[in-house]
Amino acid sequence: MPQILYRKALNDAFAEELERDENVVLIGEEIAEYNGAYKVTEGLHARFGDRRVIDTPISEAAFCGLGIGASMLGIRPVIELMFWSFSYVAFDQLFNNAATVRYMSGGLINVPIVVRGPANGGTNVGATHSHTPENFAAYTPGLKVVCPSNAYDAKGLMKSAIRDNDPVFVMENTLLYGQKWEVPDEEYLIPIGKADIKREGADISLIAHGRCVITCLEAAKVLEEDYEIDAEVLDLRSIRPLDQEAILNSVRKTNRAVLVDENKPFCGTGAQIAAIIQEHAFDDLDAPVKRVSSLDAPQIYSKPLEDEMIPNVQRIVRTVREIL
Amino acid sequence: MSKNSNTTLETDKKSGAKKQSGKKPAKINASLTRDDKIKLYRDMVRIRRFEERSLHSYQQGRIGGFLHLYIGQESIAVATASLMEDNDHLITAYRDHGNALSVGMTMNECMAELYGRFTGCSKGKGGSMHYFAPDKNFWGGHGIVGGQTPLGTGIAFALKYKKLKGCCLCLLGDGAVNQGAYLESLNLAALWNLPVIYVIENNRYSMGTSQKRSSAGAPLARRAESYDMDWEVIDGSSVYEIREKLSPLMERARNDCTPSVVEIQTYRYRGHSVADANAEKYRSKKEIEDYKKNHDPIMLFEKTLIKEGVLTDATIEEIDREAKKEATDAAKFADESPYPPQEEIFTDVYWEIDHRTGKNEGRIFFND
Ligand SMILES: Cc1ncc(C[n+]2csc(CCOP(=O)(O)OP(=O)(O)O)c2C)c(N)n1
Ligand SMILES: [Mg+2]
């Protein structure tokens, strides 16, 4: 199977969907002529032209809202945010309009948009460019949130997101864009809401999404080699819908869970998952559910400290060792 | 996609519109039949009676929440709807009852929505500020000031993308012009030549704040000039004038996707919403009375149509009686309608879930 970059897997997903459906359009800052701030849309403007791949001014509220309005009439916009941090200036459009129009119209209108871009820290760019709002989005009924951890998932989930008739927010990761994974040539889709066991294990469940899955896989290796601990790594892939069954099945097998995500801890995604586990698998637990999140302060600039701020292998190993 | 500057073109004081030298304005009103005129008049009366009846229901405690009445502004809803062709669309803010009735939504479904009933236009899930009728090209009903302006721009984008000959009328208030989303939208519409007309319903107040206290620079529509867009100020007390001035702008949007901004001068007689205890504090009684006496759009159109021999005292009375009865019947209909069943809380949240497509897996609601 060919190895391709995460960004290329996304690029292929867009190309295939642009080809398949005339109503799909890409909208965002620097995505067309500049080929994308992170080169995710490279070559698509040259191939599909002005009408399908559209550069916007720096007006997140307007172009996100424009995408929502257009989608009400059947266009399927895929809207790029250069960073998810910038969604905050489009908050009303994304969290008020996209999420509620269907409900408030009694089901007369639907909003088939994808809003996508990177949402991660660890890049040494300070607090304003390091937000991870998957918890905000997952908190909001009417929205779906997908966080692919690798190129294969990114492509399959993105294609499903584009075909989904509800607003789907896809949160990518700049640190993954340049990494390679095996991706088949044949077309495939990954259903939204289906978690994936990335590593089978018997002793403890590491439950994560996005790049934290990769960090968990590294931690699992250390746990095995240094401590003979056999960790299972469950990749949630989406936060809403959430594969609750997969979470509970894993916990019932290993009887221990460490939840790893890049959200800040207070009201982060891990808080919700911990609540679900204690409610539905309390009797299966041999230890308290532990969490590894970003440290609870605005994202720090200084690189060595930021590396400590976001979940890393050492913190995961340390946390696992506290309960095993 | 950039536009040529129109700085070389003459503009007059009340208008930034390009002068159409030699060409007479479209005789959009001359072509109205007697029945068309009666419909325009009747629809204004229907809106007023609907609003009065809903106020009554509110005072009786049958309706709660916010209720933003359209009384005084009826000419705008009726004139805009009367100009809409098959591919024209309309979107507005929360003061939406008049637009809803004008595009053909029934008093029953609108009143039932106010009552929170299952027979309401949004099954009781949207309320007063959130009416929708996509089958009538009416896209709401939006509660966040200015929040609908990017949506209206997107509707225009979709029309152009689909190569449909239509336009979007995107209504907003005089207070909403100070929202960033609106100004961002103007830029996008002008930059990309989108067939949208932003219609500012200038009723002189945003809640208790007069235009003078909230907006630098007048007329408000003139802000369009920064984007090389044409603009116009229209006297909203005349249905004919709104139609005459708006029609060519819509025609142009349909034909060559040119956006524009119009500001329609109007007035609301009631408070900002029914709960507005200060409705007569931030403005004088005299000012309100002056509008009612001298600028009321229904009264003025009535006079015009009497002069034209279209209306008589008898027909006026009959139209009024019918409108009142329709509103009373709607209140009765709403009152007798059921509330939505409990299960409705979880429908219409997600299309894929409602349609059981099986495309999504996992858990979507988190109630226990
Ligand atoms: C973002 C936002 N801020 C404040 C409000 C509260 N609010 C509702 S209507 C309104 C006044 C708006 O006035 P205008 O745009 O002139 O419209 P009008 O009510 O006169 O029709 C305010 C402040 C709101 N709904 N949304
Ligand atoms: Mg106002």
XYZ file of C-alpha atoms and ligand atoms in Angstrom:
719
model
C 0.000 0.000 0.000
C 1.363 3.460 -0.786
C 2.500 5.658 2.102
C 1.099 9.159 1.852
C 1.167 12.329 3.890
C -1.757 13.282 6.114
C -2.146 16.513 4.106
C -2.115 14.563 0.856
C -4.766 12.171 2.137
C -6.995 15.169 2.838
C -6.129 16.654 -0.524
C -7.127 13.397 -2.227
C -10.401 13.360 -0.303
C -11.214 16.876 -1.550
C -10.239 16.060 -5.123
C -12.394 12.938 -5.166
C -15.399 14.711 -3.672
C -15.017 17.776 -5.922
C -14.950 15.368 -8.830
C -17.938 13.384 -7.602
C -20.323 16.172 -6.635
C -20.724 19.436 -8.513
C -22.131 21.084 -5.380
C -18.949 20.648 -3.357
C -16.887 23.835 -3.119
C -13.809 24.687 -1.077
C -13.777 28.092 0.608
C -11.105 29.685 2.766
C -8.166 32.008 3.170
C -5.182 31.342 0.902
C -6.542 27.958 -0.158
C -6.607 28.583 -3.909
C -3.830 30.602 -5.519
C -1.470 30.277 -2.559
C -2.241 26.541 -2.392
C -3.119 26.606 1.309
C -1.315 27.984 4.350
C -0.437 24.358 5.162
C -0.568 23.149 1.561
C -3.546 20.924 2.287
C -5.376 22.195 -0.804
C -2.294 22.246 -3.042
C -3.053 21.947 -6.740
C -6.825 21.931 -6.339
C -7.323 25.459 -7.626
C -5.254 24.702 -10.696
C -7.304 21.578 -11.307
C -10.830 22.728 -10.421
C -10.661 26.481 -11.017
C -12.075 29.650 -9.447
C -15.613 28.449 -9.227
C -14.918 25.408 -7.042
C -11.878 26.476 -5.016
C -12.343 29.950 -3.649
C -9.994 32.340 -1.875
C -11.638 34.569 0.712
C -10.706 37.774 2.453
C -9.885 37.521 6.163
C -13.526 37.552 7.218
C -14.201 34.325 9.075
C -17.664 35.372 10.243
C -18.765 36.293 6.729
C -17.335 33.346 4.831
C -18.427 30.792 7.426
C -21.903 32.336 7.397
C -21.856 32.494 3.619
C -21.101 28.788 3.528
C -23.978 28.087 5.884
C -26.382 30.211 3.847
C -25.291 28.563 0.605
C -25.673 25.110 2.138
C -29.306 25.843 2.946
C -29.828 25.911 -0.828
C -27.945 22.682 -1.435
C -24.347 23.787 -1.941
C -21.885 21.655 0.062
C -19.145 24.021 1.183
C -15.961 22.724 2.753
C -14.751 25.744 4.696
C -11.128 25.968 5.762
C -10.132 27.829 8.889
C -6.416 28.530 8.746
C -6.486 27.586 12.421
C -9.489 26.492 14.461
C -8.395 29.229 16.858
C -9.830 31.664 14.312
C -13.264 30.090 14.599
C -13.728 32.326 17.610
C -14.340 35.342 15.379
C -16.976 33.267 13.540
C -18.437 31.808 16.707
C -21.941 33.151 16.140
C -22.149 31.745 12.634
C -20.753 28.329 13.538
C -22.248 27.769 16.952
C -25.484 29.694 16.659
C -26.498 29.497 13.017
C -25.030 26.214 11.776
C -26.012 24.309 14.884
C -29.567 25.539 15.324
C -31.142 26.396 11.974
C -32.375 22.862 11.427
C -33.949 22.685 14.859
C -35.528 26.118 14.828
C -37.056 25.479 11.427
C -38.651 22.281 12.668
C -36.491 20.275 10.280
C -37.295 22.301 7.149
C -33.673 23.295 6.569
C -30.416 21.428 6.858
C -26.860 22.620 6.786
C -24.518 20.216 4.976
C -21.234 21.996 5.613
C -17.789 20.883 6.629
C -15.659 23.304 8.611
C -12.083 22.159 8.878
C -8.550 23.133 9.753
C -5.885 22.440 12.319
C -6.663 22.570 16.052
C -3.588 21.852 18.067
C -0.839 23.147 20.275
C 2.750 22.038 20.347
C 3.867 24.359 17.586
C 5.498 27.127 19.588
C 3.104 29.840 18.435
C 1.573 31.023 21.711
C -1.913 31.105 23.123
C -3.942 32.681 20.292
C -2.994 30.007 17.747
C -3.147 26.882 19.876
C -6.789 26.371 20.740
C -8.446 22.954 20.586
C -12.189 23.663 20.579
C -13.462 20.128 19.985
C -15.116 20.260 23.394
C -16.950 23.504 22.510
C -18.245 21.952 19.328
C -19.125 18.607 20.877
C -20.975 20.486 23.606
C -23.302 21.944 20.991
C -26.237 19.769 19.875
C -26.601 20.065 16.115
C -22.867 19.834 15.438
C -20.623 16.839 14.824
C -16.920 16.761 15.593
C -14.296 14.591 13.958
C -10.596 14.473 14.941
C -8.582 12.173 12.663
C -5.293 10.880 14.074
C -3.670 9.634 10.855
C -3.781 9.902 7.079
C -5.974 6.849 6.484
C -8.638 8.030 8.917
C -8.350 11.626 7.727
C -9.258 10.672 4.180
C -12.082 8.285 5.001
C -13.598 10.535 7.627
C -13.290 13.668 5.479
C -15.138 12.008 2.621
C -17.900 10.946 5.009
C -18.027 14.444 6.487
C -18.475 15.999 3.057
C -21.317 13.600 2.276
C -22.960 14.088 5.667
C -26.074 16.245 5.620
C -25.309 17.929 8.943
C -22.575 20.381 9.921
C -19.373 18.442 10.595
C -16.377 20.154 12.179
C -13.144 18.388 11.315
C -10.194 19.212 13.537
C -6.848 18.363 12.046
C -3.305 18.821 13.335
C -0.411 20.729 11.821
C 2.058 18.309 13.414
C 0.454 15.426 11.545
C 0.221 17.071 8.107
C 3.812 16.088 7.289
C 3.602 12.477 8.510
C 2.974 9.427 6.338
C 0.649 6.478 6.708
C -0.513 3.697 4.461
C -3.519 4.713 2.418
C -5.023 2.433 -0.224
C -5.609 3.604 -3.776
C -9.181 2.331 -3.806
C -11.946 4.587 -2.580
C -13.178 4.021 0.985
C -15.307 5.809 3.566
C -15.089 5.633 7.342
C -18.426 6.098 9.102
C -18.557 8.983 11.544
C -19.013 7.767 15.105
C -16.991 4.561 14.937
C -13.946 4.351 17.193
C -10.948 2.243 16.254
C -8.649 0.145 18.413
C -5.194 1.192 17.255
C -3.431 -1.229 19.577
C -4.931 -4.172 21.398
C -3.966 -4.531 25.052
C -5.066 -6.236 28.235
C -3.915 -4.108 31.154
C -5.153 -0.565 30.650
C -7.160 1.472 28.119
C -5.605 4.644 26.753
C -8.495 6.516 25.182
C -7.624 9.431 22.905
C -8.377 11.327 19.732
C -6.355 13.272 17.202
C -2.598 13.432 17.602
C -2.853 12.211 21.207
C -3.551 8.783 19.735
C -0.060 8.825 18.248
C 1.399 9.948 21.574
C -0.507 7.123 23.295
C 0.909 4.578 20.847
C 4.423 5.766 21.704
C 3.608 5.640 25.392
C 2.232 2.114 24.972
C 5.565 1.037 23.548
C 7.432 2.465 26.525
C 4.957 0.865 28.917
C 5.502 -2.492 27.290
C 9.266 -2.315 27.035
C 10.055 -0.711 30.363
C 7.200 -1.849 32.591
C 5.658 -4.908 30.913
C 2.331 -3.129 30.831
C 0.095 -4.094 27.912
C -1.868 -0.970 27.019
C -4.806 -0.812 24.642
C -5.080 2.369 22.564
C -8.577 3.341 21.513
C -8.876 6.087 18.906
C -12.256 7.803 19.278
C -12.005 9.388 15.810
C -15.076 11.503 16.536
C -16.244 13.179 19.733
C -19.848 13.628 18.677
C -21.182 11.144 17.767
C -19.182 9.218 20.340
C -18.559 5.486 20.193
C -19.622 4.828 23.771
C -19.807 1.058 23.213
C -16.188 0.886 22.123
C -15.121 2.885 25.191
C -17.053 0.655 27.576
C -15.945 -2.560 25.876
C -12.316 -1.569 26.228
C -12.689 -0.540 29.864
C -14.565 -3.750 30.671
C -11.656 -5.689 29.213
C -8.786 -3.826 30.897
C -10.549 -2.485 34.003
C -8.472 0.692 33.914
C -8.621 3.840 31.828
C -6.464 6.858 31.177
C -8.114 9.500 29.005
C -5.708 11.526 26.920
C -6.601 14.692 25.025
C -5.221 18.117 24.212
C -8.158 20.013 25.708
C -7.583 21.872 28.930
C -8.886 19.669 31.737
C -11.844 21.690 33.005
C -14.896 20.668 30.940
C -12.590 19.098 28.374
C -13.696 16.060 26.384
C -12.131 13.729 28.970
C -14.508 15.020 31.632
C -17.507 13.776 29.638
C -15.917 10.421 28.889
C -14.965 9.930 32.543
C -18.579 10.593 33.497
C -19.786 7.987 31.009
C -17.310 5.363 32.231
C -18.117 5.825 35.905
C -21.803 5.612 35.191
C -21.812 2.597 32.902
C -18.708 0.631 33.914
C -18.242 1.506 37.578
C -18.179 -2.126 38.670
C -15.579 -2.987 36.047
C -13.070 -0.418 37.272
C -10.105 -1.493 39.380
C -8.802 2.054 39.696
C -10.041 5.611 39.331
C -10.249 6.936 35.780
C -7.294 9.255 35.202
C -6.864 12.045 32.679
C -3.920 13.518 30.836
C -4.859 16.889 29.343
C -3.129 20.101 28.436
C -2.088 21.973 31.564
C -4.664 24.429 32.790
C -3.269 27.781 31.692
C -3.254 29.695 28.406
C -0.915 27.989 25.953
C 2.650 28.987 26.777
C 5.046 30.071 24.050
C 8.364 28.811 25.424
C 8.978 25.528 23.625
C 10.266 23.230 26.401
C 7.420 24.345 28.629
C 4.830 23.934 25.910
C 6.070 20.404 25.323
C 5.342 19.751 28.968
C 2.015 21.570 28.714
C 0.451 19.298 26.111
C 0.128 15.547 26.713
C 3.426 13.778 26.145
C 4.756 10.259 26.507
C 6.333 10.836 29.918
C 3.137 12.245 31.426
C 1.063 9.406 30.038
C 3.511 6.780 31.347
C 3.630 8.493 34.725
C -0.148 8.614 34.943
C -0.540 4.973 33.962
C 2.010 4.008 36.613
C -0.040 5.835 39.248
C -2.853 3.320 38.843
C -0.982 0.220 37.715
C -13.659 39.142 -9.617
C -12.878 42.733 -8.707
C -15.249 45.530 -9.619
C -14.621 48.738 -11.411
C -14.760 51.821 -9.292
C -17.786 54.003 -9.918
C -16.186 57.179 -8.640
C -16.597 58.827 -11.989
C -20.329 58.422 -11.811
C -22.548 61.095 -10.466
C -24.304 60.439 -7.199
C -26.968 62.547 -5.595
C -27.479 63.310 -1.930
C -29.940 60.627 -1.014
C -28.614 58.040 -3.323
C -25.399 56.445 -4.426
C -27.106 54.804 -7.342
C -25.700 55.260 -10.776
C -27.837 57.717 -12.681
C -29.527 55.941 -15.477
C -29.405 58.746 -18.000
C -32.249 58.900 -20.442
C -33.850 55.722 -19.154
C -37.179 56.058 -17.403
C -37.678 54.159 -14.131
C -39.447 50.854 -14.579
C -43.179 51.304 -14.530
C -43.435 48.600 -11.974
C -46.511 50.100 -10.355
C -48.277 51.020 -13.567
C -48.535 47.353 -14.433
C -50.353 46.476 -11.220
C -53.888 45.248 -11.684
C -56.738 46.263 -9.471
C -56.509 42.891 -7.719
C -52.749 43.290 -7.221
C -53.313 46.620 -5.526
C -56.010 45.249 -3.293
C -53.709 42.391 -2.346
C -50.935 44.808 -1.367
C -53.374 46.721 0.779
C -54.999 43.627 2.222
C -51.654 42.077 3.168
C -50.650 45.184 5.099
C -53.936 45.150 6.971
C -53.548 41.433 7.645
C -50.114 41.994 9.168
C -51.404 44.755 11.409
C -54.357 42.748 12.606
C -52.202 39.678 13.149
C -49.776 41.697 15.241
C -52.571 43.261 17.270
C -54.105 39.865 17.892
C -50.767 38.372 18.934
C -50.222 41.287 21.310
C -53.620 40.550 22.796
C -52.678 36.887 23.228
C -49.436 37.950 24.868
C -51.291 40.189 27.287
C -53.648 37.319 28.056
C -50.628 35.219 28.956
C -51.157 32.786 26.072
C -47.738 33.655 24.598
C -44.452 34.222 26.395
C -40.932 35.123 25.421
C -40.155 37.977 23.092
C -42.671 39.454 20.701
C -41.266 42.054 18.296
C -44.193 43.696 16.564
C -44.007 44.965 12.999
C -46.765 47.542 13.304
C -45.808 50.673 11.344
C -43.397 48.858 9.025
C -45.907 46.769 7.041
C -45.176 48.447 3.720
C -41.658 47.017 3.617
C -42.637 43.372 4.058
C -45.473 43.652 1.576
C -43.540 45.591 -1.059
C -40.479 43.333 -0.907
C -42.529 40.137 -1.129
C -44.557 41.555 -4.013
C -41.382 41.972 -6.067
C -40.091 38.450 -5.525
C -39.913 36.151 -8.519
C -39.404 32.381 -8.532
C -35.677 32.488 -7.812
C -35.732 35.418 -5.407
C -35.213 34.787 -1.717
C -35.696 36.694 1.506
C -34.068 36.511 4.914
C -34.569 38.793 7.891
C -34.019 39.248 11.624
C -36.346 38.513 14.537
C -39.031 41.069 13.620
C -40.250 38.566 11.081
C -44.022 38.120 11.303
C -44.766 40.630 8.563
C -42.343 39.037 6.121
C -43.708 35.592 6.896
C -47.289 36.595 6.150
C -46.248 38.541 3.056
C -44.495 35.581 1.465
C -47.622 33.513 1.970
C -47.264 31.779 5.302
C -50.630 31.372 6.964
C -51.786 33.180 10.061
C -52.589 29.796 11.572
C -49.072 28.394 11.363
C -47.556 31.700 12.462
C -49.878 32.152 15.433
C -49.504 28.513 16.473
C -45.736 28.977 16.470
C -46.122 31.897 18.875
C -48.195 29.650 21.099
C -45.464 26.982 20.969
C -47.788 24.490 19.334
C -47.012 21.501 17.143
C -49.036 23.036 14.310
C -46.687 26.024 14.224
C -44.497 26.662 11.202
C -41.485 25.260 13.066
C -43.545 22.760 15.121
C -43.161 25.082 18.100
C -39.370 24.771 18.075
C -38.467 28.212 16.791
C -40.840 30.763 18.248
C -41.600 34.340 17.280
C -38.081 35.220 16.136
C -37.496 32.069 14.100
C -40.080 31.564 11.386
C -38.951 29.730 8.239
C -40.600 28.697 4.974
C -37.979 27.473 2.515
C -40.765 26.405 0.116
C -41.633 30.089 -0.129
C -37.978 31.148 -0.399
C -38.139 32.569 3.120
C -35.074 31.647 5.185
C -35.933 33.136 8.584
C -36.332 34.709 11.153
C -32.931 35.160 12.965
C -32.486 36.167 16.590
C -28.933 37.431 16.624
C -28.639 41.032 15.451
C -26.816 41.003 12.095
C -26.281 37.225 12.235
C -28.460 36.677 9.174
C -26.385 38.945 6.928
C -23.683 36.380 6.059
C -26.441 33.819 5.499
C -28.208 36.093 3.033
C -24.899 36.626 1.288
C -24.520 32.851 1.089
C -27.970 32.456 -0.412
C -26.919 34.892 -3.120
C -23.705 32.922 -3.570
C -25.728 29.735 -4.070
C -27.956 31.413 -6.665
C -24.980 32.582 -8.637
C -23.188 29.241 -8.284
C -26.242 27.419 -9.592
C -26.562 29.981 -12.390
C -30.096 30.823 -11.342
C -31.458 34.209 -12.302
C -32.514 35.421 -8.885
C -31.540 37.598 -5.971
C -31.603 37.577 -2.205
C -33.210 40.328 -0.175
C -31.307 40.429 3.088
C -33.153 42.546 5.629
C -31.595 44.057 8.734
C -32.285 46.812 11.237
C -30.657 50.204 11.655
C -28.888 48.853 14.737
C -27.602 45.798 12.894
C -25.483 47.907 10.541
C -22.951 48.176 13.351
C -22.256 44.462 13.432
C -18.973 43.344 11.927
C -20.597 40.399 10.179
C -22.694 42.839 8.126
C -19.700 44.879 7.004
C -17.740 41.726 6.211
C -20.727 40.609 4.161
C -20.841 43.865 2.191
C -17.219 43.367 1.261
C -17.764 39.778 0.123
C -20.871 40.671 -1.856
C -19.094 43.496 -3.671
C -15.838 41.597 -4.153
C -17.552 38.566 -5.634
C -20.496 40.340 -7.287
C -23.214 38.479 -5.470
C -26.890 39.081 -6.261
C -27.870 40.331 -2.822
C -29.667 43.485 -1.781
C -29.205 44.484 1.821
C -32.389 46.194 2.932
C -31.935 48.267 6.061
C -35.278 48.782 7.742
C -34.451 52.036 9.467
C -37.113 52.453 12.135
C -34.834 54.975 13.841
C -34.226 52.933 16.972
C -32.360 49.848 18.031
C -34.174 48.976 21.213
C -33.952 52.241 23.176
C -31.025 53.675 21.255
C -31.696 56.195 18.529
C -29.756 56.136 15.296
C -27.965 59.302 16.405
C -26.699 57.591 19.531
C -25.566 54.406 17.808
C -24.354 55.086 14.307
C -21.667 57.434 13.064
C -22.318 58.724 9.592
C -25.594 59.008 7.760
C -27.349 57.827 5.720
C -26.568 54.340 6.959
C -26.749 52.955 3.436
C -23.897 55.248 2.419
C -21.453 52.841 4.034
C -21.919 50.847 0.837
C -19.752 53.415 -0.924
C -16.663 52.070 0.813
C -17.251 48.889 -1.139
C -18.072 50.601 -4.423
C -21.627 49.449 -4.028
C -24.675 51.420 -5.061
C -27.075 52.541 -2.396
C -30.385 54.256 -2.067
C -32.617 55.752 0.614
C -36.317 55.096 0.248
C -39.345 56.589 1.950
C -40.938 53.536 3.496
C -44.335 55.076 4.029
C -45.183 54.475 0.369
C -45.596 50.942 -0.932
C -45.364 52.266 -4.460
C -42.101 54.047 -3.804
C -40.465 51.017 -2.227
C -41.510 48.921 -5.199
C -40.374 51.476 -7.714
C -36.945 52.045 -6.193
C -36.248 48.450 -5.231
C -37.400 46.800 -8.410
C -34.571 47.991 -10.691
C -31.983 47.010 -8.097
C -33.462 43.516 -7.944
C -33.605 43.323 -11.712
C -29.966 44.318 -11.929
C -28.975 41.776 -9.290
C -30.799 39.067 -11.220
C -29.257 40.079 -14.531
C -25.666 40.781 -13.641
C -25.303 39.855 -9.980
C -24.776 43.431 -8.811
C -25.282 43.847 -5.053
C -26.625 47.024 -3.474
C -27.790 48.518 -0.205
C -31.085 50.258 0.377
C -32.197 52.018 3.489
C -35.925 52.216 3.948
C -37.121 54.878 6.348
C -39.840 53.578 8.566
C -41.065 53.590 12.144
C -42.296 51.132 14.697
C -45.220 52.256 16.803
C -44.853 49.731 19.575
C -41.979 49.023 21.899
C -38.924 47.145 20.714
C -40.658 44.060 21.984
C -43.780 43.727 24.039
C -41.609 43.639 27.141
C -40.208 47.115 26.313
C -41.324 49.151 29.302
C -39.656 52.278 27.966
C -41.358 52.426 24.574
C -42.488 55.976 25.233
C -39.463 57.152 27.200
C -36.645 57.189 24.656
C -38.907 58.978 22.168
C -41.758 61.400 22.537
C -45.425 60.620 22.340
C -45.602 63.411 19.807
C -43.129 61.671 17.533
C -45.158 58.467 17.611
C -48.387 60.334 16.977
C -46.838 62.199 14.065
C -45.956 58.944 12.367
C -49.355 57.469 12.960
C -51.073 60.568 11.647
C -48.857 61.573 8.772
C -46.711 58.641 7.685
C -48.696 55.516 8.356
C -48.151 53.274 5.323
C -51.576 51.653 5.477
C -53.430 54.917 5.858
C -51.457 56.518 3.027
C -51.952 53.596 0.651
C -55.620 53.523 1.523
C -55.918 57.185 0.511
C -54.052 56.517 -2.721
C -56.263 53.594 -3.623
C -59.433 55.521 -2.825
C -58.202 58.249 -5.130
C -57.481 55.662 -7.789
C -60.974 54.315 -7.392
C -59.700 50.925 -6.303
C -60.982 51.024 -2.745
C -64.268 52.211 -1.316
C -65.279 52.629 2.300
C -67.209 49.400 1.993
C -64.282 47.351 0.641
C -61.958 48.859 3.243
C -64.306 47.814 5.975
C -64.721 44.372 4.515
C -60.975 43.825 4.195
C -60.499 44.904 7.765
C -63.280 42.679 9.029
C -61.849 39.690 7.201
C -58.322 40.350 8.480
C -59.557 40.622 12.047
C -61.542 37.430 11.697
C -58.579 35.626 10.158
C -56.404 36.697 13.115
C -59.036 35.752 15.675
C -59.525 32.391 14.011
C -55.757 31.880 13.993
C -55.611 32.520 17.724
C -58.413 30.009 18.213
C -56.610 27.515 15.985
C -53.409 28.013 17.965
C -55.180 27.729 21.277
C -56.813 24.451 20.293
C -53.629 22.957 18.830
C -51.544 20.479 20.812
C -48.081 21.157 22.158
C -45.347 19.155 20.456
C -45.057 15.640 21.902
C -42.103 15.018 24.214
C -40.210 12.992 21.558
C -39.996 16.105 19.409
C -37.232 17.435 21.646
C -34.805 15.117 19.875
C -35.975 15.339 16.292
C -34.774 17.957 13.813
C -31.395 18.198 15.528
C -29.548 16.072 12.949
C -30.682 15.238 9.419
C -28.833 11.929 9.354
C -30.437 10.798 12.604
C -33.964 11.863 11.596
C -33.612 10.005 8.314
C -32.072 6.899 9.941
C -29.474 6.723 7.213
C -27.158 4.589 9.327
C -24.294 6.713 8.052
C -23.407 7.795 11.567
C -22.610 5.349 14.332
C -22.119 5.786 18.065
C -24.000 7.908 20.506
C -25.338 11.313 19.454
C -27.405 12.475 22.461
C -26.126 12.425 26.037
C -29.041 12.619 28.382
C -28.195 10.006 30.969
C -25.749 40.062 18.912
C -26.941 40.612 19.584
N -26.793 41.648 20.455
C -27.860 42.156 21.090
C -29.104 41.613 20.892
C -30.312 42.182 21.646
N -31.117 42.973 20.713
C -32.126 42.405 20.052
S -32.823 43.429 18.975
C -31.803 44.678 19.365
C -31.952 46.000 18.669
C -31.708 45.895 17.208
O -32.224 47.001 16.535
P -32.355 47.118 14.975
O -31.240 46.427 14.308
O -32.525 48.553 14.658
O -33.679 46.311 14.609
P -35.168 46.611 15.087
O -35.354 45.945 16.411
O -35.354 48.065 15.151
O -36.048 45.966 14.072
C -30.924 44.283 20.368
C -29.887 45.135 20.977
C -29.226 40.528 20.003
N -30.382 39.910 19.777
N -28.135 40.073 19.347
Mg -34.296 49.612 14.396
